[in-house]
Coordinates of C-alpha atoms in Angstrom, one line a residue:
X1 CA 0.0 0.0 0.0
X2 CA 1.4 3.0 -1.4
X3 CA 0.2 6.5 0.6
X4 CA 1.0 10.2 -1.0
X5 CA 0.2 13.7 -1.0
X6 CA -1.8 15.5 -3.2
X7 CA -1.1 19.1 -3.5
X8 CA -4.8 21.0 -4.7
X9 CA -4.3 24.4 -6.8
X10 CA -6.4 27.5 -6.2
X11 CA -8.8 25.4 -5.3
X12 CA -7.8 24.4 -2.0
X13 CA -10.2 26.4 0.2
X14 CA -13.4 24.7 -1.2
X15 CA -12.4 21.4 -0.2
X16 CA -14.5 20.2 2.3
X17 CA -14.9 17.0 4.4
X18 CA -17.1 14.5 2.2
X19 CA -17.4 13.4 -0.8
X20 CA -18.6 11.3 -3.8
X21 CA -16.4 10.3 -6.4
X22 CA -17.6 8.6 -9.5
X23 CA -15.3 6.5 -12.1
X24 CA -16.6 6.5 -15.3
X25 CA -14.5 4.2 -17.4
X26 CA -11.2 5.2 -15.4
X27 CA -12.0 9.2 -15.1
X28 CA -13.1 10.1 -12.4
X29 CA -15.4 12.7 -11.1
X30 CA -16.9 14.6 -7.8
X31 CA -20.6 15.5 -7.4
X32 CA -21.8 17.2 -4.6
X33 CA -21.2 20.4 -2.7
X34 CA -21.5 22.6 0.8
X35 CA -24.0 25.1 -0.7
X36 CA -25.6 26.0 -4.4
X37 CA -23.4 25.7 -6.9
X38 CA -21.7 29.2 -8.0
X39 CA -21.8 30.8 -11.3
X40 CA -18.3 29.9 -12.5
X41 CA -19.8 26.2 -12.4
X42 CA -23.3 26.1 -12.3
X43 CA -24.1 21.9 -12.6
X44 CA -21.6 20.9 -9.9
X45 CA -20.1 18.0 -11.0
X46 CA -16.6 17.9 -11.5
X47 CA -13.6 16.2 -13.4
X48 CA -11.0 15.0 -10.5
X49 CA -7.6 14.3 -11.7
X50 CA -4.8 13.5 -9.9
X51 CA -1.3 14.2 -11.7
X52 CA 2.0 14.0 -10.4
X53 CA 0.4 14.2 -7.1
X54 CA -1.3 17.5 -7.9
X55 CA -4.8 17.4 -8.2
X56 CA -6.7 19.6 -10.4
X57 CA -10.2 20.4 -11.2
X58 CA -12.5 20.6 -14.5
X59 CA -16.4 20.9 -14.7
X60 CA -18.3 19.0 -16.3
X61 CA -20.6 19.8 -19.0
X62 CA -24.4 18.0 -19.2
X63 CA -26.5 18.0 -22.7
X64 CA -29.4 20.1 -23.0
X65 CA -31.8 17.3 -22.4
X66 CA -30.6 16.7 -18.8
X67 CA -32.8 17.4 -15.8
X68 CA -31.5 19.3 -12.9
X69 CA -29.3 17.8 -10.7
X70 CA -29.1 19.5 -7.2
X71 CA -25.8 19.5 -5.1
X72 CA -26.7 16.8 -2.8
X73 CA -24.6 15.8 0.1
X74 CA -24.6 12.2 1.5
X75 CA -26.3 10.5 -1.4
X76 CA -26.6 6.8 -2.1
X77 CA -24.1 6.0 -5.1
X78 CA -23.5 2.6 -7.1
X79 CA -23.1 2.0 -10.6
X80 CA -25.8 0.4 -13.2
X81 CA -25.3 -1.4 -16.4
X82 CA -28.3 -0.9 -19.0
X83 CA -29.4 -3.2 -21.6
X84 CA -28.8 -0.4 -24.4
X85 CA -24.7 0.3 -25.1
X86 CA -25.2 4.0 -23.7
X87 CA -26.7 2.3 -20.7
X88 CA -23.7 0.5 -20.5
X89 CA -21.8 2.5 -18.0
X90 CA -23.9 4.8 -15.5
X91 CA -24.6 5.6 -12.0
X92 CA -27.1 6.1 -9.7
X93 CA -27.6 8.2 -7.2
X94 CA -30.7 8.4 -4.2
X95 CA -31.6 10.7 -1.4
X96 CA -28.8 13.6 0.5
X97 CA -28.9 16.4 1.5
X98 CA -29.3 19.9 0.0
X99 CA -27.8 23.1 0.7
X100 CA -31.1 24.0 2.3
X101 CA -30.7 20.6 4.7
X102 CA -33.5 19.5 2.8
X103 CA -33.7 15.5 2.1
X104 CA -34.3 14.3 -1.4
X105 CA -36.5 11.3 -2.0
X106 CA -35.3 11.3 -5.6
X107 CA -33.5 8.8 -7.7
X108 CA -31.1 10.3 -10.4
X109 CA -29.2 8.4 -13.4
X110 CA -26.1 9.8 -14.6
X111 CA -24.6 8.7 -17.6
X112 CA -22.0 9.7 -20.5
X113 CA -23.4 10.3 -23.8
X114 CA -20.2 11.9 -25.3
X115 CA -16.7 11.9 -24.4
X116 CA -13.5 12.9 -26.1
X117 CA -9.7 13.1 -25.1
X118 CA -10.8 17.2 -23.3
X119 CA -14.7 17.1 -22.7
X120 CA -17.6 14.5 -20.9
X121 CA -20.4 15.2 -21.6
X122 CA -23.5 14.0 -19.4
X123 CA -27.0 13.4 -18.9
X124 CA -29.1 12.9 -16.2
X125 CA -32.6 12.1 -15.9
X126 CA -35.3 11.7 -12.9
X127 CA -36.9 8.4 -12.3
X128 CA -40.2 8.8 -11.2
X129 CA -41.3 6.2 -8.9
X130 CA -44.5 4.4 -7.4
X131 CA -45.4 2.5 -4.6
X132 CA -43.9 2.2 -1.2
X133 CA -41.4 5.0 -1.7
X134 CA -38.3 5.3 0.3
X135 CA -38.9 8.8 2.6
X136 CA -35.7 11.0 1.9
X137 CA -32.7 10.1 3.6
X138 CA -29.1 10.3 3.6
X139 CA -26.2 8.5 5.0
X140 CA -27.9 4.9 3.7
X141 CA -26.8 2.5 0.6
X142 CA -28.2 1.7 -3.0
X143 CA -27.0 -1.7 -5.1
X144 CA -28.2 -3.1 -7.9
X145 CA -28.6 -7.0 -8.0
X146 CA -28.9 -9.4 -11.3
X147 CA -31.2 -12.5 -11.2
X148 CA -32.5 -14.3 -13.8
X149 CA -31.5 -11.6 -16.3
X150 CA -33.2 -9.2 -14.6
X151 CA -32.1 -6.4 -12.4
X152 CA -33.0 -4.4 -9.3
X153 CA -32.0 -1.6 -7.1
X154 CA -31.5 -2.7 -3.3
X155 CA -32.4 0.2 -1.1
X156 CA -31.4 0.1 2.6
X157 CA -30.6 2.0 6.0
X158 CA -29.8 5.8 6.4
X159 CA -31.2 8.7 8.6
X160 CA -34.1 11.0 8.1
X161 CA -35.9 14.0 10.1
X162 CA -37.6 13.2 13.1
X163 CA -41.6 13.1 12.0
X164 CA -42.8 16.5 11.4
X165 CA -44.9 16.3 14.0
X166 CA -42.5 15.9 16.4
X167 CA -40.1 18.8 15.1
X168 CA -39.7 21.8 17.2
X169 CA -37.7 24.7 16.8
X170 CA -35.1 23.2 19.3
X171 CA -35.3 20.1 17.3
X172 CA -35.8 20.8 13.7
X173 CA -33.0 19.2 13.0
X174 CA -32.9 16.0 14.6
X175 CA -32.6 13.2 13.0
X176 CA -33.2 9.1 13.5
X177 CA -32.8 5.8 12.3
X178 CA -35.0 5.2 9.1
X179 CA -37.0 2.0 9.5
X180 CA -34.7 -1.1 8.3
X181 CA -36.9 -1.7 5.8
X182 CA -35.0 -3.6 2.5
X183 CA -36.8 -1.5 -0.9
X184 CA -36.1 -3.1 -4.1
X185 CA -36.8 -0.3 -6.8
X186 CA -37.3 -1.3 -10.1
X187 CA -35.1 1.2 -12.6
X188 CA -37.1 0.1 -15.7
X189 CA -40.6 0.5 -14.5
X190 CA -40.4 2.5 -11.5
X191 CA -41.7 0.8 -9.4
X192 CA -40.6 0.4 -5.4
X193 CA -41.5 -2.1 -2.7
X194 CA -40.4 -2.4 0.8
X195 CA -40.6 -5.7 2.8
X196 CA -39.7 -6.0 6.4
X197 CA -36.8 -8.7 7.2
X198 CA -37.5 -10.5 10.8
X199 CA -33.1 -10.5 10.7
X200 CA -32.9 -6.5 10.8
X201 CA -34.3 -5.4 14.3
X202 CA -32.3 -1.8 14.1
X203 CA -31.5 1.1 11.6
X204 CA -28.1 1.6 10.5
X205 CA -26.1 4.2 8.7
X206 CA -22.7 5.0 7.0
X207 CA -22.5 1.4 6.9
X208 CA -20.4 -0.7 4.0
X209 CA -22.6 -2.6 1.3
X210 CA -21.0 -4.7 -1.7
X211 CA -23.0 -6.1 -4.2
X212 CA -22.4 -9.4 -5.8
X213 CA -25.2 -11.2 -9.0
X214 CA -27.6 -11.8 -6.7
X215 CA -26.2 -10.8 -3.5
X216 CA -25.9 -7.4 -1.4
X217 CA -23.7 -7.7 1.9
X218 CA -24.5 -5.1 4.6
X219 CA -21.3 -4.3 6.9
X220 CA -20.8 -2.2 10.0
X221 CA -22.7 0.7 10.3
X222 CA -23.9 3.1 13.2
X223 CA -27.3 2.8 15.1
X224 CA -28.0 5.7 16.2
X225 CA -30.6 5.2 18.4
X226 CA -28.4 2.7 20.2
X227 CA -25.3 4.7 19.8
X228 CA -23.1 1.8 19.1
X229 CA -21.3 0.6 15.9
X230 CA -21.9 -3.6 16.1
X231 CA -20.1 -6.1 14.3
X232 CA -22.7 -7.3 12.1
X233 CA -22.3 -9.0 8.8
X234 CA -25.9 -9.2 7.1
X235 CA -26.3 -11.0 3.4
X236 CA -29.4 -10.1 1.8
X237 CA -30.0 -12.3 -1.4
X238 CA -33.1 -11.2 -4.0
X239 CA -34.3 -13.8 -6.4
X240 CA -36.4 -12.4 -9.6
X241 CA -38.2 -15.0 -11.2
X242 CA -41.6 -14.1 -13.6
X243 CA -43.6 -13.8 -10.4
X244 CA -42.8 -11.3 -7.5
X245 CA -39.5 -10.9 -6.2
X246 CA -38.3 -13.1 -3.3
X247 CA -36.2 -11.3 -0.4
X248 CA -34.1 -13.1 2.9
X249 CA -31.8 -11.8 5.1
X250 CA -28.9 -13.8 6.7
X251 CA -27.2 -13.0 9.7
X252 CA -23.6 -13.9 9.0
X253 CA -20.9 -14.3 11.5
X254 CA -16.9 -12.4 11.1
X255 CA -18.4 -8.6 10.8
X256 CA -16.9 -6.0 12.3
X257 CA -17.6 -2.4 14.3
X258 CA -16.9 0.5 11.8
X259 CA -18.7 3.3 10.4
X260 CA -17.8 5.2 7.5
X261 CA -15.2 3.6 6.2
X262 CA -14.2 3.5 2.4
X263 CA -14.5 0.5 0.5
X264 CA -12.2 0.1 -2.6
X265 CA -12.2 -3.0 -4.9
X266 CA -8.5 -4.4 -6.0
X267 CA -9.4 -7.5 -8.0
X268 CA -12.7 -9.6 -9.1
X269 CA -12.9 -10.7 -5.7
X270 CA -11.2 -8.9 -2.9
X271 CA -11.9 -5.9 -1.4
X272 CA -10.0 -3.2 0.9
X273 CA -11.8 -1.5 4.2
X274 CA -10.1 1.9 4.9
X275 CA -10.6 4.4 7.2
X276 CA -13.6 5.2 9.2
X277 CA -14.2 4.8 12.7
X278 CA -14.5 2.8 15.6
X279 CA -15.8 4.9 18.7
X280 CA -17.5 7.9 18.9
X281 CA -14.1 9.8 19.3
X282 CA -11.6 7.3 17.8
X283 CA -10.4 6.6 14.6
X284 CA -10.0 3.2 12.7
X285 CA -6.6 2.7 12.1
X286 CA -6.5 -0.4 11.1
X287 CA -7.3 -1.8 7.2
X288 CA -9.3 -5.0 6.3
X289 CA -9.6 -7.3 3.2
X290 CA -12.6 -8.7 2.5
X291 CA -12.5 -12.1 -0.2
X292 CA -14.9 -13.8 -1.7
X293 CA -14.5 -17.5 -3.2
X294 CA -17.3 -20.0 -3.6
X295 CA -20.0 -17.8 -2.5
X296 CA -18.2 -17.7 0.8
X297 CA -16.9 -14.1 2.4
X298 CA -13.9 -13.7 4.2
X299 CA -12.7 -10.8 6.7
X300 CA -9.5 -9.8 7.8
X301 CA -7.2 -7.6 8.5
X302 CA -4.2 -6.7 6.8
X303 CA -0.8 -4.9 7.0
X304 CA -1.5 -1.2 8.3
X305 CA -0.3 1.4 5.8
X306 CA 2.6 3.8 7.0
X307 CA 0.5 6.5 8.2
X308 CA 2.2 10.1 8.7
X309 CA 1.9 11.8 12.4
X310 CA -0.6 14.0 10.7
X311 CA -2.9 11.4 10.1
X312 CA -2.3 9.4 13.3
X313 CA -2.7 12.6 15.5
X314 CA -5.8 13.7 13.4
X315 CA -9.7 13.8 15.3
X316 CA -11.5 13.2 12.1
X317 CA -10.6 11.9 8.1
X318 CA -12.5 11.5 5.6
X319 CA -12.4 10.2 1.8
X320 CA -14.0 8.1 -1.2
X321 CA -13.4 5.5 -3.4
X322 CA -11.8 6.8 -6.5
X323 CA -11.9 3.6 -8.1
X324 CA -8.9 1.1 -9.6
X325 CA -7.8 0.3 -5.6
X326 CA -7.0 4.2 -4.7
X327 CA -8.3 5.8 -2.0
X328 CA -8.9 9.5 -1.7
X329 CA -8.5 10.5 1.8
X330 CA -8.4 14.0 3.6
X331 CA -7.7 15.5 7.0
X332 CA -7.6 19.0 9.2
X333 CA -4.8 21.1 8.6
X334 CA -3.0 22.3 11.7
X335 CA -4.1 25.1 13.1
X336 CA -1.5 25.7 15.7
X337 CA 0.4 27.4 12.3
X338 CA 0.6 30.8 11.4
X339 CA -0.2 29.8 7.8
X340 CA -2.1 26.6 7.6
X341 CA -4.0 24.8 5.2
X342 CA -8.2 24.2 5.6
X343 CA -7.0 20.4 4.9
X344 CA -4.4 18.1 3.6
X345 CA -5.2 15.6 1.4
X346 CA -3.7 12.3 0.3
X347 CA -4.0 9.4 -1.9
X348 CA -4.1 5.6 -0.5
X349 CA -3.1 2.8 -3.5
X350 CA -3.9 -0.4 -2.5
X351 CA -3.6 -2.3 -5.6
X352 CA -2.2 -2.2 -9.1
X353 CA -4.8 -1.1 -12.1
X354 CA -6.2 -4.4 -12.6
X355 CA -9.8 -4.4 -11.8
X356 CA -11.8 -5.6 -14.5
X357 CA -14.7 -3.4 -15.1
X358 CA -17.1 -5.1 -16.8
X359 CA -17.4 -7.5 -13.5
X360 CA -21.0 -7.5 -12.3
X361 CA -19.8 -6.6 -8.6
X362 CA -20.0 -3.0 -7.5
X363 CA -19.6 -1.7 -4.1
X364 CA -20.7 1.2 -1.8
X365 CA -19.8 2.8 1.0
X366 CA -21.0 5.8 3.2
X367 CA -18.2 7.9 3.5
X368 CA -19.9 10.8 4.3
X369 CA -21.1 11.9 7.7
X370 CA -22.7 14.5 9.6
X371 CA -22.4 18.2 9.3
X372 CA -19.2 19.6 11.4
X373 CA -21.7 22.1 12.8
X374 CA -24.2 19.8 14.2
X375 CA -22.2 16.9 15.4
X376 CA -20.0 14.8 17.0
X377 CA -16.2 14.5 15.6
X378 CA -16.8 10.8 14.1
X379 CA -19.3 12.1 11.9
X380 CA -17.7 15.5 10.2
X381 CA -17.4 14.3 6.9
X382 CA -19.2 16.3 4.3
X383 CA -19.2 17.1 0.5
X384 CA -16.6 18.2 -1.5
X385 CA -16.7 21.7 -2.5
X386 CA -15.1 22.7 -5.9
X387 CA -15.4 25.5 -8.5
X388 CA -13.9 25.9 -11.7
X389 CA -14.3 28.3 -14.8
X390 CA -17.1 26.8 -17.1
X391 CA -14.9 26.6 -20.4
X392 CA -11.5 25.2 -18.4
X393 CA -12.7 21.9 -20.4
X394 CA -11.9 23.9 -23.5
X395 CA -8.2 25.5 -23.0
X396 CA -4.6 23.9 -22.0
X397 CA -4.9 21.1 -19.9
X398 CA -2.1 22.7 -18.1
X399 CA -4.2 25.5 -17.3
X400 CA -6.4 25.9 -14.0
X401 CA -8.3 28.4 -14.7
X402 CA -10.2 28.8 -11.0
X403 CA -9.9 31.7 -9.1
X404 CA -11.3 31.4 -5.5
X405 CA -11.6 35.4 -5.4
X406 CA -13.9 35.4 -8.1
X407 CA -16.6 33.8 -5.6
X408 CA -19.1 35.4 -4.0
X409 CA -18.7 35.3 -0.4
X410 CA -22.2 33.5 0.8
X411 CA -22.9 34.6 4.1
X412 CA -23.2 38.2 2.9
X413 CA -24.2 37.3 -0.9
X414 CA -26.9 34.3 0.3
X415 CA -30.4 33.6 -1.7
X416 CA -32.6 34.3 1.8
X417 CA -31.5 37.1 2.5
X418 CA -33.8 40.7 3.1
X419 CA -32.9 42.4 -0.2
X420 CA -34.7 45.5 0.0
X421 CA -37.2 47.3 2.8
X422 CA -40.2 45.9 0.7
X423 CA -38.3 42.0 0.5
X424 CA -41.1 39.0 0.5
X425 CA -38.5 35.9 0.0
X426 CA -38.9 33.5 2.4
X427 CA -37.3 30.2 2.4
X428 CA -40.0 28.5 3.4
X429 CA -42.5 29.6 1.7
X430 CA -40.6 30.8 -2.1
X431 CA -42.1 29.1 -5.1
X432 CA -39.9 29.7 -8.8
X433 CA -41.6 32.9 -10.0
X434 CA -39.5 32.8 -13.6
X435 CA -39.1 29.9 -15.4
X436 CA -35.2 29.7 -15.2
X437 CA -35.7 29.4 -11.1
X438 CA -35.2 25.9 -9.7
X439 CA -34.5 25.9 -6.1
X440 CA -33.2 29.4 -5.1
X441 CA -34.6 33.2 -6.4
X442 CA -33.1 35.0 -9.3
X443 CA -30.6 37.8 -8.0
X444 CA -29.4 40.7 -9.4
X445 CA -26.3 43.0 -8.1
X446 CA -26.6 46.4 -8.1
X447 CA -24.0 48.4 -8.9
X448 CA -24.3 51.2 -6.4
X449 CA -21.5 52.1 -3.6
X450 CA -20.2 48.8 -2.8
X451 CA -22.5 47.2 -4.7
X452 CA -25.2 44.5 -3.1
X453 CA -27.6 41.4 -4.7
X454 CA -31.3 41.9 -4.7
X455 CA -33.9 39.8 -5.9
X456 CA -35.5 40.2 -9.5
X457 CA -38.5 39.7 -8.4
X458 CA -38.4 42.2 -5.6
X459 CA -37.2 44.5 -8.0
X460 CA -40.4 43.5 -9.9
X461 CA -37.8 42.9 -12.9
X462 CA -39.9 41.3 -16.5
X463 CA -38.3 38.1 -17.6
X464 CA -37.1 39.5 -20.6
X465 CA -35.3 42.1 -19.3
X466 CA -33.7 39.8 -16.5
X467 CA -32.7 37.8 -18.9
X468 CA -30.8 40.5 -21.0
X469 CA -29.2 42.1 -17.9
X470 CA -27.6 38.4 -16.9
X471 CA -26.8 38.4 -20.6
X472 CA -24.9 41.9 -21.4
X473 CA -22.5 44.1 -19.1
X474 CA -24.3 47.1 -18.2
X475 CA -24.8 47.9 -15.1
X476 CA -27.5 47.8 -13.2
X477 CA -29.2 49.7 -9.9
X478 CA -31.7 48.3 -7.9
X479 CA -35.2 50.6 -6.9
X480 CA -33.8 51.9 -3.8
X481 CA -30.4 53.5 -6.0
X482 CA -31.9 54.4 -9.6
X483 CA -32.4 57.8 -8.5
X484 CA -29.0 58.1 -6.9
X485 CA -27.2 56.9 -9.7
X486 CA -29.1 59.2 -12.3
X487 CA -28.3 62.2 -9.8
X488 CA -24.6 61.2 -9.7
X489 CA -24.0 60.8 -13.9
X490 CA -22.0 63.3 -15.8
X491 CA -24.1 65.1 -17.7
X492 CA -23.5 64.8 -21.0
X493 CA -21.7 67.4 -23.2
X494 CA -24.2 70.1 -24.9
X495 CA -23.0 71.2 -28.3
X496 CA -23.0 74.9 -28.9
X497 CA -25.5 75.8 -31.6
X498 CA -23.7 79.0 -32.6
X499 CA -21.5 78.5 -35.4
X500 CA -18.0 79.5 -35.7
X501 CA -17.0 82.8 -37.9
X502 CA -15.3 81.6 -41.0
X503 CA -11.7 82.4 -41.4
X504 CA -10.8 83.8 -44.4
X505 CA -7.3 83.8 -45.6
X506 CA -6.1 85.9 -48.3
X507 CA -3.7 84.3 -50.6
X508 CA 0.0 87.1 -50.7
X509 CA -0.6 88.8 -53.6
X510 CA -3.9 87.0 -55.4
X511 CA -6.4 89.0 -54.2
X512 CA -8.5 86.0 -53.6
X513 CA -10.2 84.5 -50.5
X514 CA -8.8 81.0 -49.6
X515 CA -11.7 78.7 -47.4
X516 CA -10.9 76.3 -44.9
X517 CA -12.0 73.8 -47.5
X518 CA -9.6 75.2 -50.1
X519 CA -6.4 75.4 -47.4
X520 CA -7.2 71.8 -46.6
X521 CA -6.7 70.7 -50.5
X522 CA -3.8 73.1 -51.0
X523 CA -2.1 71.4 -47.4
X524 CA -2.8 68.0 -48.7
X525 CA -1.6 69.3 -52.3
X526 CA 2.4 70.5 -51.2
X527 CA 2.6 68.5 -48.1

């Protein structure tokens, strides 16, 4: 196991502790963020290379036919081969967080339709489902199982809000244990059903689950309710025959007590456990390899990597899977120094690029945690936070073209805040008023003093005209500071309506008048 350090460009400061990574076809990329995603990068997905231990940062560009996808934090991730060849490769992606600690009940499929040696292109598109729908969550797992030539999303675990009725302002936002209901979710048709295994008494989260045919093994995890991380080692096998699906759920023995660790696959049938946590407070050191062979699994643990003091001294870590055996994997700076870092960030190689990707095995982890803000230490891991010019794709691949000072600070520049003496945006009660609004009010900035944003709609701003503001660089002044600004112009120049006397000059000895027309010729003439 090799471990190094990545150095991050500009960049650095919007790193933050969480994560998903995605490998499509050995690039990989981030998706998710702390907050909306900012103008320099509006779709919030990422390409993540790592080059001469330097990483650097690329958006991502989706077609025209793609749905919104939000910044979500703590989604469900696993990857889903289609019968069609541009199904071939894509992923899905269930529940999180938003930047309004909202919790999506959505399903998401991600996939490539157009790649070259500078440029991915994307698509993504919502699946609509029916029946016994999971309740938004985050923190949980999502597999997809192959029976009979069929396949089926696996749906288990994760935290939610406590019942509305039960939230108070002192506990809005608590959360508990979803239900451990199994959902199988049917990607073709839609269609979700949960069933209740007698074998899974308690909720967990952050917990490990691989995927294998017919097979999804749930690992470690945290019960929050019981505030205790137990060694449990559940195999939940789904048959799909013609008729409705059959689910069981067997309690295996060799588990062990970890929550979000990362889970990184180094051949067709062994898997590497890294990182995570053991206690409340402590770390987990120590790396497992997990080995399949004749349906059997096998755990246990291997030689510890070389860790630096950093690492070893460090409260919390964090990281993802960035496919191929590597490990992404990120920690505090050091406060104690005058200049310090927000976090340093390594990479973990546990295996040589040999990982055949057309295997049907595909594995999961929930690497991310709980907000920094509202929790304990163990769970501080969050989403990744990047931001990169839009047309980066398009230049020098030498050439990082982000510029943290370009962003808009958010606690000052925020989508809620009280714009203008006549402001009606509320956060919980906004609905899109134009049709290019998703989940957060247009804004405008007015040009005036130090200049501020205000809402287009406060500023009872047509569409049309919004749309040409965004669109040209003139500057604008909100309703408050039109006045001001008209006061404060120069006024322009007034042209003097009486004419100037014409100057006649007498030619020496001609006797004739010479015009300024003439002199012009006769300059023009000699010179």
């Amino acid at each position: 196991m090799s471990l190094q350090m990545v150095t991050v460009g500009n960049s650095i400061a919007l790193i933050q502790p969480g994560f998903s990574l995605m490998n499509f076809d050995g690039q990989v990329f981030f998706f998710g963020q702390k907050g909306w995603p900012k103008r320099s990068c509006p779709t919030g997905v990422f390409h993540f290379e790592v080059k001469h231990s330097h990483l650097k940062l690329k958006p991502a560009v989706f077609s025209k036919d793609s749905c919104y996808l939000p910044p979500l934090r703590y989604p469900a991730t696993c990857t889903f081969s289609g019968k069609l060849e541009s199904e071939k490769h894509q992923y899905i992606i269930h529940g999180g967080k938003t930047p309004n600690n909202e919790l999506s009940d959505k399903i998401y499929v991600m996939s490539v339709v157009c790649k070259n040696n500078k440029k991915v292109t994307f698509r993504c598109t919502e699946k609509d489902l029916v029946g016994d729908i999971p309740e938004g969550r985050y923190g949980h797992s999502i597999d997809v199982v192959y029976s009979r030539g069929k396949s089926m999303g696996v749906l288990f675990g994760g935290r939610s809000y406590i019942p509305s009725a039960q939230r108070t302002t002192e506990k809005w936002n608590s959360v508990a244990d979803c239900l451990p209901h199994v959902f199988l979710v049917d990607f073709e048709f839609g269609c979700s059903t949960s069933y209740i295994l007698p074998e899974l008494q308690d909720g967990l989260s952050f917990h490990v689950s691989i995927a294998r045919n017919d097979t999804v093994y749930i690992l470690g995890g945290h019960s929050l309710a019981n505030n205790i991380r137990p060694a449990n080692l559940y195999r939940i096998r789904v048959d799909l025959p013609l008729g409705s699906p059959a689910v069981e759920c067997t309690v295996l023995p060799g588990g062990i007590s970890v929550s979000s660790a990362i889970l990184t696959q180094i051949n067709n049938d062994e898997f590497i456990i890294v990182g995570g946590y053991q206690l409340e407070n402590q770390k987990r050191m120590v790396c497992n390899i997990i080995s399949f062979k004749d349906n059997k699994i096998d755990i246990h643990e291997m030689e510890t990597p070389d860790w630096t003091p950093d690492i070893k001294h460090s409260k919390i870590w964090f990281g993802s899977n960035m496919g191929n055996g590597t490990v992404f994997l990120g920690i505090p700076g050091d406060n104690k120094q005058a200049v310090s870092e927000a976090f340093y960030f390594y990479t973990l190689k546990c295996a040589e690029d040999d990982v055949n990707e057309d295997q049907k095995t595909f594995t999961s982890s929930q690497t991310s945690t709980e907000d920094p803000g509202d929790s304990t230490p163990f769970e501080d891991s969050e989403e990744f936070c990047f931001s990169a010019e839009a047309n980066s794709f398009d230049g020098d691949d030498e050439f990082d073209t982000y510029n943290e000072d370009d962003e808009e600070d958010e606690s000052e520049t925020g989508y809620w805040i009280t714009c203008c003496s006549t402001c009606d945006v509320d956060i919980n009660t906004w609905v899109p008023f134009y049709s290019t609004e998703l989940n957060k009010p247009a804004m405008i900035y007015c040009s005036h003093g130090d200049g501020h944003w205000v809402h287009a709609q406060c500023m009872d701003l047509a569409e049309r005209t919004l749309i040409q503001l965004s669109e040209g660089s003139n500057k604008y002044y909100c309703n408050e500071h039109v006045e001001i600004a008209r006061a404060l112009q120069t006024p322009k120049r007034v042209q003097s309506s009486k004419k100037p006397p014409l100057r006649s000059l007498h030619k020496k000895g001609s006797g004739k008048i010479i015009t300024p027309a003439k002199k012009s010729f006769l300059r023009r003439l000699f010179d």
